[in-house]
Coordinates of C-alpha atoms and ligand atoms in Angstrom, one line a residue:
M47 CA 49.1 -3.8 -41.5
L48 CA 48.8 -7.6 -41.8
K49 CA 52.1 -9.1 -43.2
V50 CA 51.3 -12.3 -44.9
G51 CA 53.2 -15.5 -45.9
L52 CA 51.5 -17.4 -48.7
L53 CA 52.0 -21.2 -48.9
G54 CA 51.3 -22.5 -52.4
A55 CA 51.7 -20.6 -55.6
G56 CA 49.2 -22.6 -57.7
R57 CA 45.8 -21.8 -59.2
I58 CA 44.1 -20.5 -56.0
G59 CA 47.4 -19.2 -54.5
R60 CA 47.6 -16.7 -57.4
V61 CA 44.1 -15.4 -56.7
H62 CA 44.9 -14.9 -53.0
A63 CA 48.2 -13.2 -53.9
I64 CA 46.2 -10.6 -55.9
N65 CA 43.8 -9.9 -53.1
I66 CA 46.4 -9.8 -50.3
A67 CA 48.5 -7.4 -52.3
G68 CA 45.5 -5.3 -53.3
H69 CA 44.0 -4.9 -49.8
A70 CA 44.7 -1.6 -48.1
R71 CA 45.6 -3.3 -44.8
S72 CA 47.6 -6.3 -45.9
E73 CA 50.9 -6.9 -47.6
L74 CA 52.2 -10.0 -49.3
A75 CA 55.6 -10.5 -47.6
A76 CA 56.7 -13.9 -48.7
V77 CA 55.7 -16.9 -50.9
A78 CA 56.7 -20.5 -50.4
D79 CA 56.1 -23.5 -52.7
I80 CA 57.8 -26.9 -53.1
N81 CA 58.1 -25.7 -56.7
A82 CA 60.7 -23.0 -56.0
S83 CA 60.4 -21.4 -59.4
A84 CA 56.6 -21.0 -59.0
A85 CA 57.2 -19.3 -55.6
E86 CA 59.9 -17.0 -57.1
E87 CA 57.7 -16.0 -60.1
L88 CA 54.7 -15.2 -57.9
A89 CA 56.7 -13.4 -55.2
G90 CA 58.4 -11.3 -58.0
L91 CA 55.0 -10.0 -59.2
Y92 CA 54.4 -8.3 -55.8
G93 CA 57.8 -7.4 -54.5
A94 CA 57.6 -10.2 -52.0
K95 CA 60.4 -12.6 -50.9
A96 CA 60.4 -16.2 -52.1
G97 CA 61.4 -18.5 -49.2
S98 CA 60.8 -21.8 -47.5
L99 CA 58.0 -22.7 -45.1
D100 CA 60.6 -22.5 -42.3
D101 CA 61.7 -19.0 -43.3
I102 CA 58.0 -17.8 -43.1
L103 CA 57.3 -19.5 -39.8
A104 CA 60.5 -18.1 -38.3
D105 CA 59.9 -14.5 -39.5
D106 CA 58.4 -12.6 -36.5
T107 CA 57.3 -9.7 -38.8
I108 CA 54.9 -12.1 -40.6
N109 CA 51.6 -12.3 -38.6
A110 CA 49.4 -14.4 -40.9
V111 CA 49.8 -17.4 -43.2
L112 CA 47.5 -18.3 -46.1
V113 CA 47.5 -22.0 -46.9
A114 CA 46.8 -22.7 -50.6
T115 CA 48.8 -25.9 -51.0
S116 CA 47.4 -29.3 -51.9
T117 CA 44.7 -30.6 -49.6
D118 CA 46.8 -33.4 -48.0
T119 CA 49.1 -30.7 -46.4
H120 CA 46.4 -28.5 -44.8
S121 CA 46.2 -30.0 -41.3
D122 CA 49.9 -30.1 -40.9
L123 CA 50.4 -26.6 -42.1
I124 CA 47.6 -25.2 -39.9
E125 CA 49.2 -26.8 -36.9
K126 CA 52.7 -25.6 -37.7
A127 CA 51.6 -22.0 -38.6
T128 CA 49.5 -21.6 -35.5
A129 CA 52.2 -23.1 -33.3
A130 CA 54.5 -20.4 -34.7
G131 CA 52.1 -17.7 -33.6
K132 CA 50.5 -17.0 -37.0
A133 CA 46.8 -16.4 -37.8
V134 CA 45.7 -18.8 -40.6
L135 CA 43.4 -18.7 -43.6
C136 CA 43.4 -22.2 -45.0
E137 CA 41.8 -23.3 -48.3
K138 CA 39.1 -26.0 -48.2
P139 CA 38.9 -28.8 -47.4
V140 CA 40.7 -29.0 -44.0
D141 CA 42.0 -32.5 -44.9
L142 CA 41.3 -35.6 -47.0
S143 CA 40.7 -37.5 -43.7
L144 CA 38.0 -36.5 -41.2
E145 CA 40.0 -38.1 -38.3
R146 CA 43.0 -36.0 -39.2
A147 CA 40.9 -32.8 -39.5
K148 CA 39.4 -33.5 -36.0
L149 CA 42.9 -34.0 -34.6
C150 CA 43.9 -30.7 -36.1
L151 CA 40.9 -28.9 -34.5
E152 CA 41.8 -30.5 -31.1
R153 CA 45.5 -29.6 -31.4
T154 CA 44.9 -26.0 -32.4
S155 CA 41.8 -25.0 -30.4
G156 CA 43.7 -23.9 -27.3
N157 CA 46.5 -21.9 -28.9
G158 CA 44.7 -18.6 -29.4
Q159 CA 45.5 -18.2 -33.0
P160 CA 42.5 -17.5 -35.4
V161 CA 42.0 -20.1 -38.1
M162 CA 39.6 -19.5 -40.9
I163 CA 38.6 -22.0 -43.7
G164 CA 38.3 -20.8 -47.3
F165 CA 34.6 -21.5 -48.0
N166 CA 34.5 -18.5 -50.3
R167 CA 30.9 -19.0 -51.4
R168 CA 29.6 -17.7 -48.1
F169 CA 31.0 -14.3 -49.3
D170 CA 29.3 -14.4 -52.7
P171 CA 26.9 -11.3 -52.6
N172 CA 24.0 -13.4 -53.9
F173 CA 24.2 -16.3 -51.4
A174 CA 25.0 -13.8 -48.6
A175 CA 21.8 -11.9 -49.5
V176 CA 19.8 -15.2 -49.3
K177 CA 21.2 -15.9 -45.8
A178 CA 20.5 -12.3 -44.7
A179 CA 16.9 -12.4 -46.0
S180 CA 16.3 -15.8 -44.4
L181 CA 17.7 -14.7 -41.1
A182 CA 15.5 -11.6 -41.2
G183 CA 12.4 -13.9 -41.5
E184 CA 11.5 -12.6 -44.9
I185 CA 10.2 -16.0 -46.2
G186 CA 9.0 -17.2 -42.8
K187 CA 10.5 -20.5 -41.6
A188 CA 13.0 -21.9 -44.2
E189 CA 11.9 -25.5 -44.9
L190 CA 13.5 -26.8 -48.1
L191 CA 16.9 -25.8 -49.6
S192 CA 18.0 -26.8 -53.1
I193 CA 21.5 -26.2 -54.3
T194 CA 22.6 -26.7 -57.9
S195 CA 26.4 -26.8 -58.5
F196 CA 27.6 -28.0 -61.9
D197 CA 31.1 -27.5 -63.2
P198 CA 31.5 -26.6 -66.9
A199 CA 33.7 -29.7 -67.7
P200 CA 35.3 -32.5 -65.7
P201 CA 38.9 -32.2 -64.4
P202 CA 41.7 -34.6 -65.7
V203 CA 41.5 -38.1 -64.2
S204 CA 45.0 -37.5 -62.7
Y205 CA 43.4 -34.7 -60.6
V206 CA 40.4 -36.9 -59.6
K207 CA 42.7 -39.6 -58.3
V208 CA 44.3 -37.2 -55.7
S209 CA 41.3 -35.0 -55.0
G210 CA 39.6 -37.1 -52.3
G211 CA 36.6 -37.6 -54.5
L212 CA 33.7 -35.4 -55.6
F213 CA 32.1 -35.2 -52.2
R214 CA 35.3 -34.1 -50.4
D215 CA 36.7 -31.9 -53.2
M216 CA 33.6 -30.4 -55.0
M217 CA 30.4 -30.9 -53.0
I218 CA 32.3 -29.8 -49.8
H219 CA 31.4 -26.2 -50.8
D220 CA 27.8 -27.2 -51.0
F221 CA 27.8 -29.0 -47.7
D222 CA 29.2 -25.8 -46.1
M223 CA 26.6 -23.7 -48.0
A224 CA 23.8 -25.9 -46.6
N225 CA 25.3 -25.6 -43.1
F226 CA 25.5 -21.8 -43.6
I227 CA 22.0 -21.2 -45.0
M228 CA 20.2 -23.7 -42.7
G229 CA 22.2 -22.5 -39.6
D230 CA 22.4 -26.1 -38.3
L231 CA 23.9 -29.5 -39.2
P232 CA 21.8 -32.2 -40.6
T233 CA 21.3 -35.5 -38.7
S234 CA 21.3 -37.8 -41.8
V235 CA 22.8 -37.9 -45.3
H236 CA 21.7 -39.9 -48.2
A237 CA 23.8 -39.9 -51.4
V238 CA 23.4 -41.3 -54.9
G239 CA 26.4 -41.0 -57.3
S240 CA 27.3 -42.1 -60.9
S241 CA 30.1 -41.8 -63.3
I242 CA 28.1 -41.0 -66.5
V243 CA 30.1 -38.0 -67.7
N244 CA 33.4 -39.9 -67.9
P245 CA 33.6 -43.7 -67.2
E246 CA 37.3 -43.2 -66.4
I247 CA 36.3 -41.2 -63.4
G248 CA 34.3 -44.3 -62.3
A249 CA 37.3 -46.5 -63.0
A250 CA 39.4 -44.2 -60.7
G251 CA 36.8 -44.9 -57.9
D252 CA 35.0 -41.6 -58.0
V253 CA 31.6 -40.3 -59.3
D254 CA 31.0 -37.3 -61.5
T255 CA 27.3 -36.8 -61.0
A256 CA 25.6 -36.9 -57.6
V257 CA 22.5 -36.0 -55.6
V258 CA 22.6 -35.8 -51.8
T259 CA 19.6 -35.3 -49.4
L260 CA 20.3 -33.9 -46.0
R261 CA 17.6 -34.2 -43.3
Y262 CA 17.5 -32.0 -40.2
A263 CA 16.3 -32.9 -36.7
D264 CA 13.3 -30.7 -37.1
G265 CA 12.2 -32.2 -40.4
R266 CA 13.8 -29.5 -42.7
I267 CA 15.4 -30.9 -45.9
A268 CA 18.2 -29.8 -48.2
V269 CA 19.0 -31.3 -51.6
I270 CA 22.4 -30.8 -53.4
K271 CA 22.9 -31.7 -57.0
N272 CA 26.5 -31.8 -58.5
S273 CA 27.7 -32.6 -61.9
R274 CA 31.2 -32.3 -63.3
R275 CA 29.7 -31.2 -66.7
A276 CA 27.3 -28.6 -67.8
A277 CA 27.4 -27.8 -71.6
Y278 CA 26.3 -24.2 -71.0
G279 CA 28.9 -23.4 -68.4
Y280 CA 29.4 -23.1 -64.6
D281 CA 25.9 -23.4 -63.0
Q282 CA 25.7 -22.1 -59.4
R283 CA 22.2 -21.5 -58.1
L284 CA 20.2 -22.0 -54.9
E285 CA 16.6 -21.8 -53.8
L286 CA 15.3 -21.6 -50.3
L287 CA 11.6 -22.4 -49.8
G288 CA 10.0 -21.0 -46.6
S289 CA 6.6 -21.0 -45.1
E290 CA 5.9 -17.6 -46.5
G291 CA 7.9 -17.5 -49.8
L292 CA 10.9 -18.4 -51.9
L293 CA 14.4 -17.0 -52.2
S294 CA 16.3 -17.8 -55.4
A295 CA 19.9 -16.9 -56.2
N296 CA 20.5 -17.3 -59.9
N297 CA 23.6 -17.5 -62.1
V298 CA 25.9 -14.5 -62.7
M299 CA 26.1 -14.0 -66.5
M300 CA 29.1 -13.0 -68.5
N301 CA 27.2 -9.9 -69.6
T302 CA 23.6 -8.6 -69.1
V303 CA 22.7 -8.4 -72.8
S304 CA 19.7 -10.5 -74.0
K305 CA 18.8 -10.8 -77.7
S306 CA 15.1 -11.1 -78.4
T307 CA 14.1 -12.1 -82.0
N308 CA 11.5 -14.2 -83.8
A309 CA 13.6 -17.2 -83.0
G310 CA 13.4 -16.7 -79.2
V311 CA 15.3 -15.0 -76.4
V312 CA 19.0 -15.6 -76.0
S313 CA 21.4 -14.4 -73.2
A314 CA 25.1 -14.8 -72.4
K315 CA 26.4 -17.9 -70.6
P316 CA 27.2 -17.9 -66.9
E317 CA 30.6 -16.7 -65.8
F318 CA 33.1 -19.3 -67.0
F319 CA 34.3 -21.0 -63.8
F320 CA 35.1 -20.4 -60.1
L321 CA 37.9 -17.9 -60.7
E322 CA 35.5 -15.7 -62.6
R323 CA 32.2 -16.4 -60.8
Y324 CA 33.6 -16.0 -57.3
M325 CA 36.2 -13.2 -57.8
R326 CA 34.1 -10.8 -55.6
A327 CA 33.7 -13.5 -53.0
Y328 CA 37.5 -14.1 -52.7
V329 CA 38.0 -10.4 -52.2
A330 CA 35.3 -10.2 -49.5
E331 CA 36.6 -13.4 -47.8
W332 CA 40.1 -11.9 -47.5
D333 CA 38.6 -8.6 -46.2
A334 CA 36.7 -10.6 -43.5
F335 CA 39.9 -12.4 -42.5
V336 CA 41.9 -9.1 -42.2
A337 CA 39.1 -7.6 -40.0
A338 CA 39.1 -10.7 -37.8
V339 CA 42.9 -10.6 -37.2
L340 CA 43.4 -6.9 -37.0
D341 CA 40.2 -5.7 -35.4
G342 CA 39.2 -8.9 -33.4
A343 CA 36.0 -9.3 -35.5
N344 CA 34.5 -12.8 -35.5
I345 CA 36.1 -15.5 -37.6
P346 CA 33.2 -16.0 -40.1
V347 CA 34.2 -19.6 -41.2
T348 CA 35.9 -21.5 -38.4
L349 CA 38.0 -24.7 -38.4
A350 CA 35.0 -26.4 -36.7
D351 CA 32.9 -25.4 -39.8
G352 CA 35.5 -27.0 -42.0
V353 CA 35.4 -30.2 -39.9
A354 CA 31.6 -30.2 -40.1
A355 CA 31.5 -30.0 -43.9
L356 CA 34.1 -32.7 -44.1
A357 CA 32.0 -35.0 -41.9
L358 CA 29.1 -34.6 -44.3
A359 CA 31.4 -35.3 -47.3
E360 CA 32.6 -38.5 -45.6
A361 CA 29.0 -39.5 -44.8
A362 CA 28.0 -38.9 -48.4
T363 CA 31.0 -40.9 -49.7
Q364 CA 29.9 -43.8 -47.5
S365 CA 26.2 -43.5 -48.4
A366 CA 26.9 -43.4 -52.2
K367 CA 29.0 -46.6 -51.8
T368 CA 26.5 -48.6 -49.6
G369 CA 23.2 -47.1 -50.7
E370 CA 22.4 -46.7 -47.0
T371 CA 21.4 -43.4 -45.3
V372 CA 24.2 -42.4 -42.9
E373 CA 23.4 -40.8 -39.5
V374 CA 25.7 -37.9 -38.6
S375 CA 26.7 -36.7 -35.2
L376 CA 29.6 -34.4 -34.5
Ligands
NAD439 N1 38.0 -22.1 -52.5 C1 38.1 -22.4 -53.8 O1 37.4 -21.9 -54.6 C2 39.3 -23.3 -54.3 C3 39.5 -23.3 -55.7 C4 40.6 -24.1 -56.1 C5 41.3 -24.8 -55.2 N2 41.0 -24.8 -53.9 C6 41.8 -25.6 -52.9 O2 43.1 -25.0 -52.8 C7 44.1 -26.0 -52.7 C8 45.1 -25.8 -53.9 O3 44.4 -26.0 -55.1 P1 45.0 -25.5 -56.5 O4 44.0 -25.7 -57.5 O5 45.6 -24.1 -56.3 O6 46.2 -26.5 -56.7 P2 47.6 -26.3 -57.5 O7 48.1 -27.7 -57.7 O8 47.3 -25.4 -58.7 O9 48.5 -25.5 -56.5 C9 49.0 -26.1 -55.3 C10 50.4 -25.6 -55.1 O10 50.9 -26.0 -53.8 C11 52.2 -26.5 -53.9 N3 52.5 -27.4 -52.8 C12 52.1 -28.6 -52.6 N4 52.5 -29.1 -51.4 C13 53.2 -28.1 -50.8 C14 53.9 -27.9 -49.6 N5 54.0 -28.9 -48.7 N6 54.6 -26.8 -49.3 C15 54.5 -25.7 -50.2 N7 53.9 -25.8 -51.4 C16 53.2 -27.0 -51.7 C17 52.3 -27.1 -55.3 O11 53.7 -27.1 -55.7 C18 51.4 -26.2 -56.1 O12 52.1 -25.1 -56.7 C19 43.4 -27.3 -52.7 O13 43.2 -27.8 -51.4 C20 42.0 -27.0 -53.3 O14 41.0 -27.9 -52.8 C21 40.0 -24.0 -53.4

């Protein structure tokens, strides 16, 4: 049985709490949050203790820590938890700063504790099926990947200001998806960004609409499109064109009913947002982490994967500012 300390009782911490408590081989032992009442409330739902970070790190019966705190705390908490002998699943991104994330990788790589990064979309059954079909050679050589990732509505500007920007906060998932599907890192990044959804996002120094092109050493290309607004809901699709065919993963709809009349054909909207769309992915992600820690299975998304995605986010941020293509090497 994996006994788990959860750090962060916010939006995503609550999702992880459900999955930790609901898994046959894990138990939510304790919850810590700088907002003590949030920790107490969440711990109370699952019969767990509410405590401090230090309580969790000092408790030898706790063998894993899930980091679901704000992004600027991630590297510090990964280092502290692994130094205390805990396996770690940390939410994306590894840090707001690439340099700090690289330092975290360097400091923790020798200590023998597994660290997994929460790129949950790799566990989405649709995207996982694209990867499996591509690996099996079902469309020949994959040559062009297109990722569409639109949020239903922009976040508050107060969130944008502390998020690290669209490339580090939002497109980071798509950079990791490109790395996962293409099985390699690109050698160059070109980004174009605008703030046309909400000019206040632009005034805060960020973009809300962006297109990024990734080029690989062997000539393959990936294109990522992000928007903070899609009037019809959360749009999460990808297409992989290969020498012998095309793989497409489409949106998951709220229901499967379509209405066909003289006026046309109408179906339900896509699942509302990430908590709904990726619920199965969060469950599968947790299951993979439990298997890695208890059974010694491979860590499917490593800290190095987290650093790689952040390197692309940083390159895209720079490219969108300068208009130049940025070469990447890790
Ligand atoms: N993988 C995903 O789909 C996904 C989705 C949402 C958020 N996230 C990531 O998860 C992290 C949290 O996001 P959120 O939306 O849940 O934020 P949130 O603000 O709802 O929750 C964060 C919680 O962490 C607590 N906290 C902050 N610093 C802390 C510290 N040092 N020690 C203990 N608690 C601390 C806050 O009080 C808050 O309760 C972010 O890094 C975000 O990028 C990932």
